[in-house]
Short mmCIF file of C-alpha atoms in Angstrom, two decimals:
data_model
loop_
_atom_site.label_atom_id
_atom_site.label_comp_id
_atom_site.label_asym_id
_atom_site.label_seq_id
_atom_site.Cartn_x
_atom_site.Cartn_y
_atom_site.Cartn_z
CA MET A 1 -153.34 -11.81 -44.35
CA SER A 2 -152.94 -8.92 -41.98
CA GLN A 3 -154.94 -5.76 -42.61
CA ASN A 4 -152.36 -4.11 -44.86
CA GLY A 5 -151.83 -7.30 -46.83
CA GLN A 6 -148.26 -7.65 -45.67
CA PRO A 7 -147.12 -11.09 -44.50
CA LYS A 8 -146.11 -11.45 -40.85
CA LEU A 9 -142.87 -13.16 -41.81
CA ALA A 10 -141.26 -13.11 -45.21
CA VAL A 11 -138.18 -15.06 -46.26
CA ALA A 12 -136.84 -13.90 -49.60
CA ASN A 13 -134.22 -15.83 -51.61
CA ALA A 14 -132.41 -17.01 -48.51
CA SER A 15 -129.12 -18.84 -49.08
CA LYS A 16 -126.58 -19.95 -46.53
CA PHE A 17 -123.12 -21.46 -46.80
CA TYR A 18 -121.13 -22.72 -43.86
CA ASP A 19 -117.35 -22.70 -43.91
CA THR A 20 -116.28 -25.95 -42.36
CA GLY A 21 -112.82 -27.45 -42.07
CA THR A 22 -113.49 -29.69 -45.07
CA GLY A 23 -114.92 -27.02 -47.32
CA LYS A 24 -118.11 -25.10 -47.91
CA VAL A 25 -121.43 -26.61 -46.96
CA HIS A 26 -124.39 -25.33 -48.90
CA ALA A 27 -127.15 -25.48 -46.32
CA LEU A 28 -129.88 -23.34 -47.81
CA ASP A 29 -130.47 -22.48 -51.43
CA ASP A 30 -132.62 -19.60 -52.65
CA PHE A 31 -135.38 -20.33 -50.17
CA SER A 32 -138.47 -18.12 -50.09
CA MET A 33 -141.62 -18.37 -48.03
CA GLU A 34 -144.28 -16.14 -46.51
CA VAL A 35 -146.14 -16.76 -43.29
CA GLN A 36 -149.34 -14.85 -42.58
CA GLU A 37 -150.30 -13.27 -39.30
CA GLY A 38 -151.77 -15.89 -36.97
CA GLU A 39 -150.80 -18.77 -39.19
CA LEU A 40 -149.37 -22.06 -37.96
CA ALA A 41 -146.79 -23.02 -40.57
CA CYS A 42 -144.86 -26.27 -40.49
CA LEU A 43 -141.47 -26.64 -42.14
CA LEU A 44 -141.03 -30.28 -43.06
CA GLY A 45 -137.90 -31.87 -44.39
CA PRO A 46 -135.33 -34.63 -43.92
CA SER A 47 -132.56 -34.30 -41.34
CA GLY A 48 -129.82 -31.92 -42.38
CA CYS A 49 -131.91 -30.15 -45.01
CA GLY A 50 -131.28 -26.72 -43.49
CA LYS A 51 -134.49 -26.42 -41.45
CA SER A 52 -132.69 -25.38 -38.28
CA THR A 53 -130.40 -23.08 -40.24
CA LEU A 54 -133.45 -21.31 -41.61
CA LEU A 55 -135.16 -21.11 -38.22
CA TRP A 56 -132.04 -19.77 -36.49
CA ALA A 57 -131.81 -17.13 -39.19
CA MET A 58 -135.50 -16.24 -38.60
CA ALA A 59 -134.64 -15.82 -34.92
CA GLY A 60 -131.80 -13.48 -35.84
CA LEU A 61 -129.27 -15.85 -34.29
CA HIS A 62 -127.12 -15.96 -37.39
CA GLY A 63 -127.01 -14.21 -40.72
CA LEU A 64 -127.66 -15.42 -44.26
CA SER A 65 -125.14 -15.58 -47.08
CA ALA A 66 -127.76 -14.09 -49.39
CA GLY A 67 -131.38 -13.00 -49.24
CA GLU A 68 -133.27 -11.57 -46.31
CA ILE A 69 -135.90 -12.23 -43.68
CA ARG A 70 -138.50 -9.64 -42.73
CA LEU A 71 -140.79 -9.55 -39.73
CA ASP A 72 -143.69 -7.11 -40.15
CA GLY A 73 -141.76 -5.63 -43.06
CA ARG A 74 -138.59 -4.95 -41.09
CA PRO A 75 -135.41 -6.97 -41.72
CA VAL A 76 -134.41 -9.46 -39.01
CA THR A 77 -130.67 -9.28 -38.46
CA ARG A 78 -130.49 -9.83 -34.73
CA PRO A 79 -132.61 -11.29 -31.93
CA ASN A 80 -135.92 -9.46 -31.73
CA PRO A 81 -138.17 -9.16 -28.63
CA GLN A 82 -141.15 -10.05 -30.85
CA ILE A 83 -139.63 -13.46 -31.61
CA ALA A 84 -139.27 -16.30 -29.13
CA MET A 85 -137.83 -19.70 -29.79
CA VAL A 86 -138.54 -23.18 -28.44
CA PHE A 87 -135.51 -25.42 -28.85
CA GLN A 88 -134.96 -29.13 -29.33
CA GLU A 89 -134.98 -31.12 -26.09
CA ALA A 90 -136.34 -28.20 -24.05
CA ASN A 91 -132.91 -26.62 -23.55
CA LEU A 92 -133.56 -25.68 -19.92
CA LEU A 93 -130.59 -24.53 -17.85
CA PRO A 94 -129.93 -27.50 -15.54
CA TRP A 95 -128.61 -25.33 -12.68
CA ARG A 96 -131.85 -23.34 -12.39
CA ASN A 97 -135.17 -24.57 -11.10
CA LEU A 98 -138.26 -24.39 -13.26
CA ILE A 99 -139.43 -20.90 -12.29
CA LYS A 100 -135.88 -19.47 -12.53
CA ASN A 101 -135.66 -20.96 -16.01
CA ILE A 102 -138.93 -19.30 -17.01
CA GLU A 103 -137.81 -15.98 -15.57
CA LEU A 104 -134.54 -16.03 -17.56
CA PRO A 105 -135.80 -13.84 -20.45
CA PHE A 106 -137.04 -11.21 -17.98
CA GLU A 107 -133.73 -11.33 -16.14
CA ILE A 108 -131.83 -10.81 -19.39
CA ARG A 109 -134.03 -7.88 -20.35
CA GLY A 110 -133.88 -6.33 -16.89
CA GLN A 111 -137.66 -6.53 -16.48
CA ARG A 112 -139.84 -7.71 -13.63
CA PRO A 113 -141.27 -11.16 -14.44
CA ASP A 114 -144.90 -10.99 -15.55
CA GLN A 115 -146.06 -13.15 -12.65
CA ALA A 116 -149.74 -13.27 -13.59
CA ARG A 117 -148.96 -14.34 -17.13
CA ILE A 118 -146.42 -16.95 -16.01
CA ASP A 119 -148.85 -18.41 -13.46
CA ALA A 120 -151.63 -18.61 -16.05
CA LEU A 121 -149.34 -20.30 -18.58
CA LEU A 122 -148.03 -22.76 -15.98
CA ALA A 123 -151.59 -23.66 -15.06
CA GLU A 124 -152.54 -24.09 -18.71
CA VAL A 125 -149.71 -26.53 -19.43
CA GLY A 126 -150.26 -28.34 -16.12
CA LEU A 127 -147.04 -27.31 -14.40
CA ALA A 128 -148.53 -25.31 -11.52
CA GLY A 129 -146.90 -26.47 -8.29
CA PHE A 130 -143.67 -27.59 -9.97
CA GLU A 131 -142.00 -24.15 -9.80
CA SER A 132 -139.18 -25.19 -7.46
CA LYS A 133 -138.36 -28.46 -9.24
CA MET A 134 -135.00 -28.80 -10.98
CA PRO A 135 -135.09 -29.76 -14.69
CA ARG A 136 -133.61 -33.21 -14.03
CA GLU A 137 -136.58 -33.94 -11.75
CA LEU A 138 -139.04 -33.35 -14.62
CA SER A 139 -139.96 -35.72 -17.45
CA GLY A 140 -139.05 -34.82 -21.03
CA GLY A 141 -142.61 -33.70 -21.74
CA MET A 142 -142.72 -31.51 -18.63
CA GLN A 143 -139.36 -29.96 -19.54
CA GLN A 144 -140.64 -29.10 -23.00
CA ARG A 145 -143.85 -27.63 -21.51
CA ALA A 146 -141.67 -25.46 -19.30
CA SER A 147 -139.66 -24.28 -22.27
CA ILE A 148 -142.91 -23.40 -24.09
CA VAL A 149 -143.99 -21.37 -21.06
CA ARG A 150 -140.58 -19.66 -21.07
CA ALA A 151 -141.00 -18.68 -24.73
CA LEU A 152 -144.60 -17.48 -24.31
CA SER A 153 -143.99 -15.66 -21.02
CA VAL A 154 -142.53 -12.67 -22.87
CA ASP A 155 -145.61 -12.50 -25.14
CA PRO A 156 -143.86 -12.73 -28.52
CA SER A 157 -145.84 -12.27 -31.73
CA LEU A 158 -143.84 -14.94 -33.55
CA LEU A 159 -143.07 -18.31 -32.01
CA LEU A 160 -140.34 -20.42 -33.64
CA MET A 161 -140.27 -24.09 -32.71
CA ASP A 162 -137.25 -26.19 -33.69
CA GLU A 163 -138.30 -29.85 -33.66
CA PRO A 164 -139.51 -29.39 -30.10
CA PHE A 165 -140.98 -32.86 -29.65
CA GLY A 166 -138.44 -34.92 -31.58
CA ALA A 167 -137.06 -36.53 -28.43
CA LEU A 168 -140.45 -37.36 -26.88
CA ASP A 169 -142.28 -40.68 -27.07
CA ALA A 170 -145.30 -40.96 -29.37
CA PHE A 171 -147.91 -40.61 -26.61
CA THR A 172 -146.32 -37.52 -25.09
CA ARG A 173 -145.85 -36.12 -28.57
CA ASP A 174 -149.62 -36.42 -29.29
CA GLU A 175 -150.38 -34.70 -26.01
CA MET A 176 -147.94 -31.89 -26.76
CA ASN A 177 -149.39 -31.41 -30.25
CA LEU A 178 -152.87 -31.02 -28.77
CA LEU A 179 -151.46 -28.52 -26.29
CA ILE A 180 -149.76 -26.50 -29.03
CA GLN A 181 -152.98 -26.39 -31.03
CA GLN A 182 -154.90 -25.26 -27.95
CA ILE A 183 -152.40 -22.53 -27.08
CA TRP A 184 -152.19 -21.41 -30.67
CA MET A 185 -156.01 -21.21 -31.02
CA GLU A 186 -156.24 -19.18 -27.82
CA THR A 187 -153.38 -16.77 -28.46
CA LYS A 188 -153.52 -16.66 -32.29
CA LYS A 189 -149.78 -16.22 -32.42
CA THR A 190 -147.90 -16.78 -35.62
CA VAL A 191 -146.02 -20.06 -35.31
CA VAL A 192 -143.29 -21.60 -37.45
CA PHE A 193 -142.87 -25.22 -36.43
CA ILE A 194 -140.05 -27.44 -37.68
CA THR A 195 -140.45 -31.18 -37.83
CA HIS A 196 -139.41 -34.21 -39.84
CA ASN A 197 -142.56 -36.04 -38.79
CA ILE A 198 -145.15 -35.82 -41.57
CA ALA A 199 -148.14 -36.74 -39.40
CA GLU A 200 -147.15 -34.11 -36.84
CA ALA A 201 -146.88 -31.47 -39.57
CA VAL A 202 -150.27 -32.33 -41.07
CA PHE A 203 -151.93 -32.49 -37.66
CA LEU A 204 -150.69 -29.05 -36.61
CA ALA A 205 -150.31 -26.94 -39.70
CA ASP A 206 -152.41 -24.56 -41.71
CA ARG A 207 -149.79 -24.98 -44.40
CA VAL A 208 -146.93 -27.45 -44.67
CA PHE A 209 -143.78 -26.17 -46.41
CA VAL A 210 -141.84 -29.18 -47.65
CA MET A 211 -138.10 -28.75 -48.02
CA SER A 212 -135.78 -30.78 -50.23
CA ALA A 213 -132.59 -32.44 -48.98
CA ARG A 214 -129.47 -30.27 -48.64
CA PRO A 215 -129.11 -27.68 -49.97
CA GLY A 216 -132.52 -26.79 -48.58
CA ARG A 217 -134.95 -25.60 -51.19
CA LEU A 218 -138.67 -25.12 -50.97
CA ALA A 219 -140.09 -28.21 -52.69
CA ARG A 220 -143.85 -27.79 -52.26
CA ILE A 221 -146.51 -26.14 -50.15
CA PHE A 222 -149.52 -28.13 -48.93
CA GLU A 223 -152.66 -26.45 -47.64
CA ILE A 224 -154.11 -28.45 -44.77
CA ASP A 225 -157.87 -27.88 -44.80
CA LEU A 226 -158.77 -30.17 -41.90
CA PRO A 227 -161.28 -28.42 -39.61
CA ARG A 228 -160.19 -27.21 -36.16
CA PRO A 229 -159.97 -27.97 -33.37
CA ARG A 230 -158.40 -31.21 -34.55
CA GLY A 231 -158.64 -34.10 -32.10
CA LEU A 232 -156.48 -37.21 -32.11
CA GLU A 233 -159.23 -39.04 -34.06
CA VAL A 234 -158.25 -36.95 -37.07
CA LEU A 235 -155.10 -39.09 -37.31
CA MET A 236 -157.40 -41.88 -38.53
CA ALA A 237 -159.47 -39.76 -40.91
CA PRO A 238 -159.21 -40.76 -44.61
CA HIS A 239 -158.46 -37.19 -45.68
CA PHE A 240 -155.64 -36.93 -43.12
CA ILE A 241 -154.09 -40.18 -44.32
CA GLU A 242 -154.50 -39.03 -47.92
CA LEU A 243 -152.63 -35.77 -47.14
CA VAL A 244 -149.84 -37.62 -45.34
CA GLY A 245 -149.50 -39.97 -48.29
CA GLU A 246 -149.39 -37.14 -50.76
CA ILE A 247 -146.67 -35.32 -48.80
CA LYS A 248 -144.71 -38.52 -48.31
CA GLY A 249 -144.81 -39.09 -52.04
CA SER A 250 -143.51 -35.62 -52.72
CA ILE A 251 -140.51 -36.24 -50.47
CA ASP A 252 -139.73 -39.84 -51.37
CA HIS A 253 -139.98 -39.37 -55.11
CA LYS A 254 -136.48 -38.09 -55.82
CA PRO A 255 -134.33 -40.58 -53.88
CA GLN A 256 -136.29 -43.48 -55.40
CA VAL A 257 -135.51 -42.26 -58.90
CA GLN A 258 -131.84 -41.87 -58.00
CA ALA A 259 -131.69 -45.34 -56.49
CA ALA A 260 -133.19 -46.96 -59.59
CA MET B 1 -125.03 -3.13 -36.16
CA ALA B 2 -125.94 -6.76 -36.29
CA SER B 3 -125.18 -8.18 -32.90
CA VAL B 4 -124.83 -11.73 -34.08
CA ASP B 5 -122.72 -13.55 -31.60
CA ARG B 6 -119.25 -14.71 -32.48
CA GLU B 7 -120.05 -18.21 -31.29
CA LEU B 8 -123.10 -18.53 -33.44
CA ARG B 9 -121.95 -17.02 -36.70
CA ASP B 10 -121.26 -19.58 -39.38
CA LYS B 11 -121.90 -22.50 -37.13
CA ILE B 12 -124.21 -25.28 -38.10
CA PRO B 13 -126.94 -25.45 -35.46
CA THR B 14 -126.19 -28.45 -33.36
CA PHE B 15 -127.51 -29.84 -30.18
CA GLU B 16 -124.73 -32.16 -29.31
CA LYS B 17 -123.89 -31.61 -25.70
CA ALA B 18 -120.18 -31.08 -26.12
CA GLY B 19 -118.26 -32.23 -23.10
CA THR B 20 -120.99 -32.08 -20.52
CA GLN B 21 -119.44 -34.92 -18.60
CA ALA B 22 -116.60 -34.09 -16.28
CA ALA B 23 -114.22 -36.85 -17.19
CA GLU B 24 -111.42 -34.78 -15.68
CA VAL B 25 -109.56 -34.80 -12.41
CA GLY B 26 -112.52 -35.00 -10.13
CA ASN B 27 -116.17 -35.64 -10.38
CA TRP B 28 -118.91 -35.16 -7.90
CA SER B 29 -120.38 -38.60 -7.85
CA SER B 30 -117.11 -40.09 -6.61
CA ALA B 31 -116.75 -37.37 -4.00
CA ALA B 32 -120.37 -37.89 -3.06
CA SER B 33 -119.94 -41.61 -2.54
CA THR B 34 -117.02 -40.93 -0.18
CA LEU B 35 -118.96 -38.52 1.96
CA SER B 36 -122.47 -39.90 1.74
CA ILE B 37 -121.15 -42.89 3.69
CA LEU B 38 -121.49 -40.63 6.69
CA LYS B 39 -125.23 -40.64 6.26
CA GLY B 40 -127.48 -43.03 8.07
CA GLY B 41 -127.21 -44.08 11.71
CA ARG B 42 -126.22 -47.69 11.17
CA ASP B 43 -123.34 -46.77 8.87
CA ALA B 44 -122.21 -44.08 11.33
CA THR B 45 -121.99 -46.56 14.18
CA LEU B 46 -120.04 -48.98 12.00
CA ILE B 47 -117.59 -46.23 11.10
CA ALA B 48 -117.25 -45.21 14.74
CA ILE B 49 -116.60 -48.79 15.82
CA THR B 50 -113.95 -49.22 13.12
CA ALA B 51 -112.25 -45.99 14.21
CA ILE B 52 -112.23 -47.14 17.82
CA ILE B 53 -110.73 -50.48 16.81
CA VAL B 54 -108.04 -48.83 14.65
CA PHE B 55 -106.95 -46.16 17.16
CA GLY B 56 -107.58 -48.27 20.24
CA GLY B 57 -105.68 -51.14 18.61
CA ALA B 58 -102.76 -48.87 17.81
CA GLU B 59 -102.76 -47.58 21.36
CA LEU B 60 -102.85 -51.11 22.78
CA LEU B 61 -100.22 -52.48 20.39
CA LEU B 62 -97.77 -49.62 21.04
CA ARG B 63 -98.18 -50.04 24.80
CA LEU B 64 -97.93 -53.87 24.77
CA LEU B 65 -94.82 -53.86 22.57
CA GLU B 66 -93.41 -51.04 24.70
CA VAL B 67 -92.45 -49.05 21.57
CA PRO B 68 -90.42 -46.04 22.75
CA THR B 69 -92.19 -42.68 22.41
CA TYR B 70 -89.40 -41.27 20.21
CA ILE B 71 -90.16 -43.93 17.59
CA ALA B 72 -93.97 -43.83 17.67
CA PRO B 73 -96.09 -42.12 20.31
CA THR B 74 -99.48 -43.60 21.17
CA PRO B 75 -102.62 -41.82 19.88
CA SER B 76 -103.47 -40.69 23.41
CA GLN B 77 -100.01 -39.15 23.84
CA VAL B 78 -100.48 -37.25 20.57
CA VAL B 79 -103.89 -35.89 21.54
CA TRP B 80 -102.59 -35.04 24.99
CA ALA B 81 -99.56 -33.22 23.51
CA LEU B 82 -101.86 -31.22 21.26
CA ILE B 83 -103.96 -30.13 24.24
CA ALA B 84 -101.07 -29.46 26.61
CA ASP B 85 -98.86 -27.71 24.05
CA PHE B 86 -101.65 -25.88 22.27
CA PRO B 87 -100.42 -22.48 23.51
CA HIS B 88 -97.16 -23.20 21.65
CA ILE B 89 -98.67 -24.83 18.55
CA GLY B 90 -101.76 -22.60 18.18
CA PRO B 91 -100.06 -19.46 16.80
CA HIS B 92 -98.26 -21.56 14.18
CA ILE B 93 -101.59 -22.92 12.97
CA GLY B 94 -102.60 -19.30 12.46
CA TYR B 95 -99.42 -18.47 10.50
CA THR B 96 -99.85 -21.45 8.20
CA LEU B 97 -103.52 -20.58 7.63
CA ILE B 98 -102.62 -16.96 6.82
CA GLU B 99 -100.11 -18.13 4.19
CA LEU B 100 -102.56 -20.67 2.81
CA VAL B 101 -105.60 -18.36 2.63
CA THR B 102 -103.71 -15.33 1.26
CA GLY B 103 -101.68 -17.31 -1.26
CA PHE B 104 -104.68 -19.34 -2.35
CA ALA B 105 -106.92 -16.26 -2.71
CA ILE B 106 -104.34 -14.58 -4.92
CA GLY B 107 -103.51 -17.69 -6.94
CA ALA B 108 -107.12 -18.85 -7.35
CA SER B 109 -108.40 -15.41 -8.43
CA ILE B 110 -105.68 -15.03 -11.03
CA GLY B 111 -106.17 -18.62 -12.18
CA PHE B 112 -109.95 -18.22 -12.49
CA VAL B 113 -109.76 -14.94 -14.41
CA LEU B 114 -107.02 -16.22 -16.72
CA ALA B 115 -109.02 -19.37 -17.44
CA ALA B 116 -112.15 -17.35 -18.20
CA VAL B 117 -110.32 -14.97 -20.52
CA ILE B 118 -107.94 -17.35 -22.25
CA THR B 119 -110.58 -19.93 -23.18
CA GLN B 120 -112.38 -17.25 -25.16
CA PHE B 121 -109.41 -16.99 -27.50
CA PRO B 122 -108.42 -20.45 -28.76
CA LEU B 123 -105.15 -19.22 -30.28
CA VAL B 124 -104.04 -17.51 -27.05
CA GLU B 125 -104.97 -20.68 -25.19
CA LYS B 126 -102.79 -22.79 -27.46
CA ILE B 127 -99.85 -20.43 -26.95
CA VAL B 128 -100.22 -20.21 -23.17
CA ALA B 129 -101.08 -23.88 -22.47
CA PRO B 130 -97.49 -25.27 -22.37
CA TYR B 131 -96.46 -22.70 -19.75
CA ILE B 132 -99.47 -23.48 -17.59
CA LEU B 133 -98.66 -27.17 -17.87
CA LEU B 134 -95.10 -26.35 -16.82
CA LEU B 135 -96.40 -24.52 -13.75
CA VAL B 136 -98.76 -27.38 -12.88
CA THR B 137 -96.19 -30.15 -13.22
CA THR B 138 -93.15 -28.43 -11.67
CA PRO B 139 -93.23 -28.53 -7.86
CA MET B 140 -93.31 -24.89 -6.83
CA LEU B 141 -91.54 -25.93 -3.66
CA ALA B 142 -88.36 -26.02 -5.73
CA LEU B 143 -88.55 -22.23 -6.07
CA VAL B 144 -88.75 -21.60 -2.34
CA PRO B 145 -84.98 -21.29 -1.67
CA LEU B 146 -84.79 -18.71 -4.47
CA LEU B 147 -87.85 -16.86 -3.14
CA ILE B 148 -86.32 -16.79 0.35
CA LEU B 149 -83.13 -15.29 -1.11
CA LYS B 150 -85.20 -12.55 -2.71
CA PHE B 151 -87.82 -11.91 -0.03
CA GLY B 152 -86.31 -13.06 3.23
CA PHE B 153 -87.75 -15.40 5.86
CA GLY B 154 -91.16 -13.74 6.30
CA PHE B 155 -94.60 -14.51 4.88
CA THR B 156 -93.87 -13.21 1.36
CA PRO B 157 -91.94 -16.12 -0.16
CA ARG B 158 -94.40 -18.62 1.28
CA ILE B 159 -97.46 -16.76 0.04
CA ILE B 160 -95.90 -16.50 -3.41
CA ALA B 161 -95.13 -20.22 -3.39
CA VAL B 162 -98.71 -21.07 -2.35
CA ALA B 163 -100.14 -18.81 -5.07
CA LEU B 164 -97.82 -20.36 -7.66
CA ALA B 165 -98.85 -23.86 -6.62
CA SER B 166 -102.61 -23.33 -6.36
CA GLY B 167 -103.19 -20.83 -9.20
CA PRO B 168 -102.28 -23.11 -12.12
CA MET B 169 -104.32 -25.96 -10.60
CA VAL B 170 -107.38 -23.72 -10.41
CA MET B 171 -106.70 -22.42 -13.87
CA ILE B 172 -106.28 -25.74 -15.64
CA ASN B 173 -109.52 -27.11 -14.17
CA ALA B 174 -111.50 -23.91 -14.62
CA ALA B 175 -110.33 -23.76 -18.23
CA THR B 176 -111.77 -27.23 -18.79
CA GLY B 177 -115.05 -25.89 -17.43
CA PHE B 178 -115.02 -22.77 -19.57
CA ARG B 179 -114.15 -24.76 -22.66
CA ARG B 180 -117.52 -26.48 -22.57
CA THR B 181 -119.66 -24.66 -25.03
CA ASP B 182 -123.26 -25.68 -25.26
CA LEU B 183 -124.23 -23.78 -28.38
CA ALA B 184 -127.96 -24.29 -27.79
CA LYS B 185 -127.82 -22.66 -24.35
CA ILE B 186 -125.85 -19.71 -25.66
CA ALA B 187 -128.34 -19.40 -28.52
CA LEU B 188 -131.18 -19.51 -26.02
CA ALA B 189 -129.80 -16.57 -24.04
CA ARG B 190 -128.92 -14.76 -27.26
CA SER B 191 -132.46 -15.24 -28.61
CA PHE B 192 -133.77 -13.30 -25.63
CA GLY B 193 -131.32 -10.51 -26.41
CA ALA B 194 -128.52 -11.36 -23.97
CA SER B 195 -125.25 -9.43 -24.31
CA THR B 196 -121.89 -11.18 -24.39
CA LEU B 197 -121.38 -10.24 -20.74
CA GLN B 198 -124.79 -11.65 -19.78
CA ILE B 199 -124.03 -14.87 -21.65
CA PHE B 200 -120.81 -15.08 -19.69
CA LEU B 201 -122.48 -14.48 -16.32
CA LYS B 202 -125.65 -16.49 -16.85
CA ILE B 203 -124.50 -19.35 -19.06
CA ARG B 204 -120.73 -19.81 -19.22
CA ILE B 205 -119.86 -19.31 -15.54
CA PRO B 206 -122.63 -21.56 -14.15
CA MET B 207 -121.70 -24.18 -16.72
CA ALA B 208 -118.02 -24.00 -15.72
CA MET B 209 -118.82 -24.04 -12.00
CA PRO B 210 -118.47 -27.80 -11.33
CA MET B 211 -114.97 -27.84 -12.80
CA VAL B 212 -114.06 -24.54 -11.14
CA ILE B 213 -114.93 -26.02 -7.75
CA VAL B 214 -112.87 -29.15 -8.47
CA GLY B 215 -109.99 -26.81 -9.34
CA LEU B 216 -110.43 -24.84 -6.11
CA MET B 217 -110.40 -28.04 -4.08
CA ILE B 218 -107.26 -29.44 -5.71
CA GLY B 219 -105.61 -26.00 -5.75
CA SER B 220 -106.16 -25.43 -2.05
CA ILE B 221 -104.79 -28.88 -1.13
CA PHE B 222 -101.70 -28.17 -3.27
CA GLY B 223 -101.47 -24.81 -1.55
CA LEU B 224 -101.44 -26.49 1.86
CA LEU B 225 -98.69 -28.91 0.78
CA THR B 226 -96.61 -26.03 -0.57
CA ALA B 227 -97.15 -23.84 2.50
CA VAL B 228 -95.93 -26.59 4.85
CA GLY B 229 -93.04 -27.47 2.54
CA ALA B 230 -91.96 -23.84 2.29
CA GLU B 231 -92.06 -23.53 6.08
CA MET B 232 -89.80 -26.55 6.37
CA VAL B 233 -87.26 -25.01 3.99
CA GLY B 234 -86.67 -21.82 5.95
CA GLY B 235 -87.99 -19.37 8.49
CA SER B 236 -88.93 -19.77 12.15
CA PHE B 237 -92.72 -20.08 12.20
CA GLY B 238 -95.59 -22.10 10.79
CA LEU B 239 -96.61 -25.74 11.21
CA GLY B 240 -93.97 -26.98 8.73
CA ASN B 241 -91.31 -25.22 10.75
CA ARG B 242 -92.69 -26.83 13.94
CA LEU B 243 -92.39 -30.26 12.30
CA THR B 244 -88.63 -29.77 11.77
CA TYR B 245 -88.32 -28.15 15.20
CA TYR B 246 -90.04 -30.97 17.15
CA SER B 247 -88.33 -33.72 15.18
CA SER B 248 -84.94 -32.18 15.85
CA LEU B 249 -85.80 -32.29 19.57
CA ILE B 250 -87.20 -35.82 19.16
CA GLN B 251 -90.50 -34.61 20.67
CA MET B 252 -92.60 -37.09 18.77
CA PRO B 253 -95.97 -36.51 20.48
CA GLN B 254 -95.79 -32.80 19.55
CA PHE B 255 -94.52 -33.70 16.09
CA PHE B 256 -97.53 -35.95 15.49
CA ALA B 257 -99.82 -33.35 17.05
CA CYS B 258 -98.76 -30.96 14.25
CA ILE B 259 -99.42 -33.67 11.66
CA LEU B 260 -102.85 -34.22 13.23
CA VAL B 261 -103.59 -30.50 12.86
CA LEU B 262 -102.49 -30.56 9.20
CA ALA B 263 -104.72 -33.57 8.57
CA ILE B 264 -107.66 -31.73 10.12
CA ILE B 265 -106.98 -28.66 7.94
CA GLY B 266 -106.77 -30.86 4.84
CA ILE B 267 -109.99 -32.70 5.60
CA SER B 268 -111.76 -29.41 6.42
CA ILE B 269 -110.78 -28.06 2.99
CA TYR B 270 -112.16 -31.18 1.36
CA VAL B 271 -115.43 -31.07 3.31
CA PHE B 272 -115.81 -27.34 2.66
CA PHE B 273 -115.44 -27.66 -1.09
CA PHE B 274 -117.59 -30.76 -1.11
CA TRP B 275 -120.32 -28.66 0.51
CA VAL B 276 -119.73 -25.83 -1.97
CA GLY B 277 -119.95 -28.34 -4.81
CA LYS B 278 -123.20 -29.75 -3.49
CA LYS B 279 -124.64 -26.28 -3.28
CA TRP B 280 -123.44 -24.90 -6.64
CA ALA B 281 -122.69 -27.87 -8.82
CA SER B 282 -125.10 -30.58 -7.76
CA TRP B 283 -127.13 -30.11 -10.95
CA GLU B 284 -124.50 -32.08 -12.78
CA SER B 285 -124.52 -35.34 -10.87
#
């Protein structure tokens, strides 16, 4: 909780329909959640459950059919300088080198790049010295590190991450999760992290918000009380495995009943 | 007012890279393989030796068979004619280049702007597309007699013909480039607060660049063809006019010297745009 007791991010009764050629798609149904200042919240759900729809709405990239999203008490209806987003598969611009990619937000805002901050972030994620490399010359993990630096370079107070490590191999994914935890513990930014990987959600999150299949509804909230910093050995801890099992059960339950 | 972008509203977030491959008229890897042959010393010597065999062989064959000059001049006669008659041919090179550059600049600018604007409005694009296709597929050379009737034998009809030939080529390729919409990249720029103009300048134009350059290359080659053709139809200057002039006098070495110049211009255009493509569009290959 922040000092005045107001959540950092509040989603209230959010619903979203898409008009497609074949009719209306109900992507999000009466979804509500609150994220506290400095919290690392994971949104977990099957593919196509409206996770990205919700995150894009949080970023002010598109509107809702009903309900509203508030950041620090103020409605989010358009992109906000306090919010930065990390996209799937890094989403670097292939015609710009690494440093030009990182400077893009400053360029758009007509500001001088915060060189000291960028250098410190690059060093932290291990990309110092790669500034002039083109994206295609970097591995998937390095590209995603660069995109994290790009998002953090503008010092947002809310970081939205849309399945950022979905395309990475398991080893790189573990590494990236450790990095996210480290950055988050240092900066204490509020993070909303989307994933469909249960172990990833449990490893990272303070709380896991489980979504149902489309239309996306909030199914359950799990508090993750594993102590921090969490190392990779936690993946083997009985309590971790117990939590993963419990969450898995809460997701798998419905389809099994339907199948029977 | 909520500045939610038109592209993003009511679209399901997707990360499919729609049409990132240039399956169209040209692509850089094929152009690259043609030119990268020139790299490496061993390959260069092989190419030089082949060239010597081809041109030397032609020279030898034409001399041994005693082929009359008015049927086929030897390569050395052609080169010699170009050097000796350069004071006569030189100005005509200039005239043709003026027509080509002016006509192409006009046609390409209009084609580029039209492509950029029209692709933003799918309905307008559908309405305009058949006419553009008509312009691309109809040889603009056919209009030259009419243009000469209207504008006389000066530069004007030729420049118009070049613009009409190159513009649609630039446009149709540039439009393919502008039609690529990578929603995630637009969303990225938008999430940092980019305006529609900024999205256009920083995302859409760079993304369209590879196809724009292909269009410029094809458009300029079409422009050259049309300029020479128009010069052959009427008027008293330009390389095309020299071709009809020298052939009517059966001065074959000079005739082939003009063709040699045209080949050099054509290859220079290709090399120039290849270099431009390497500089501005190499990220794609």
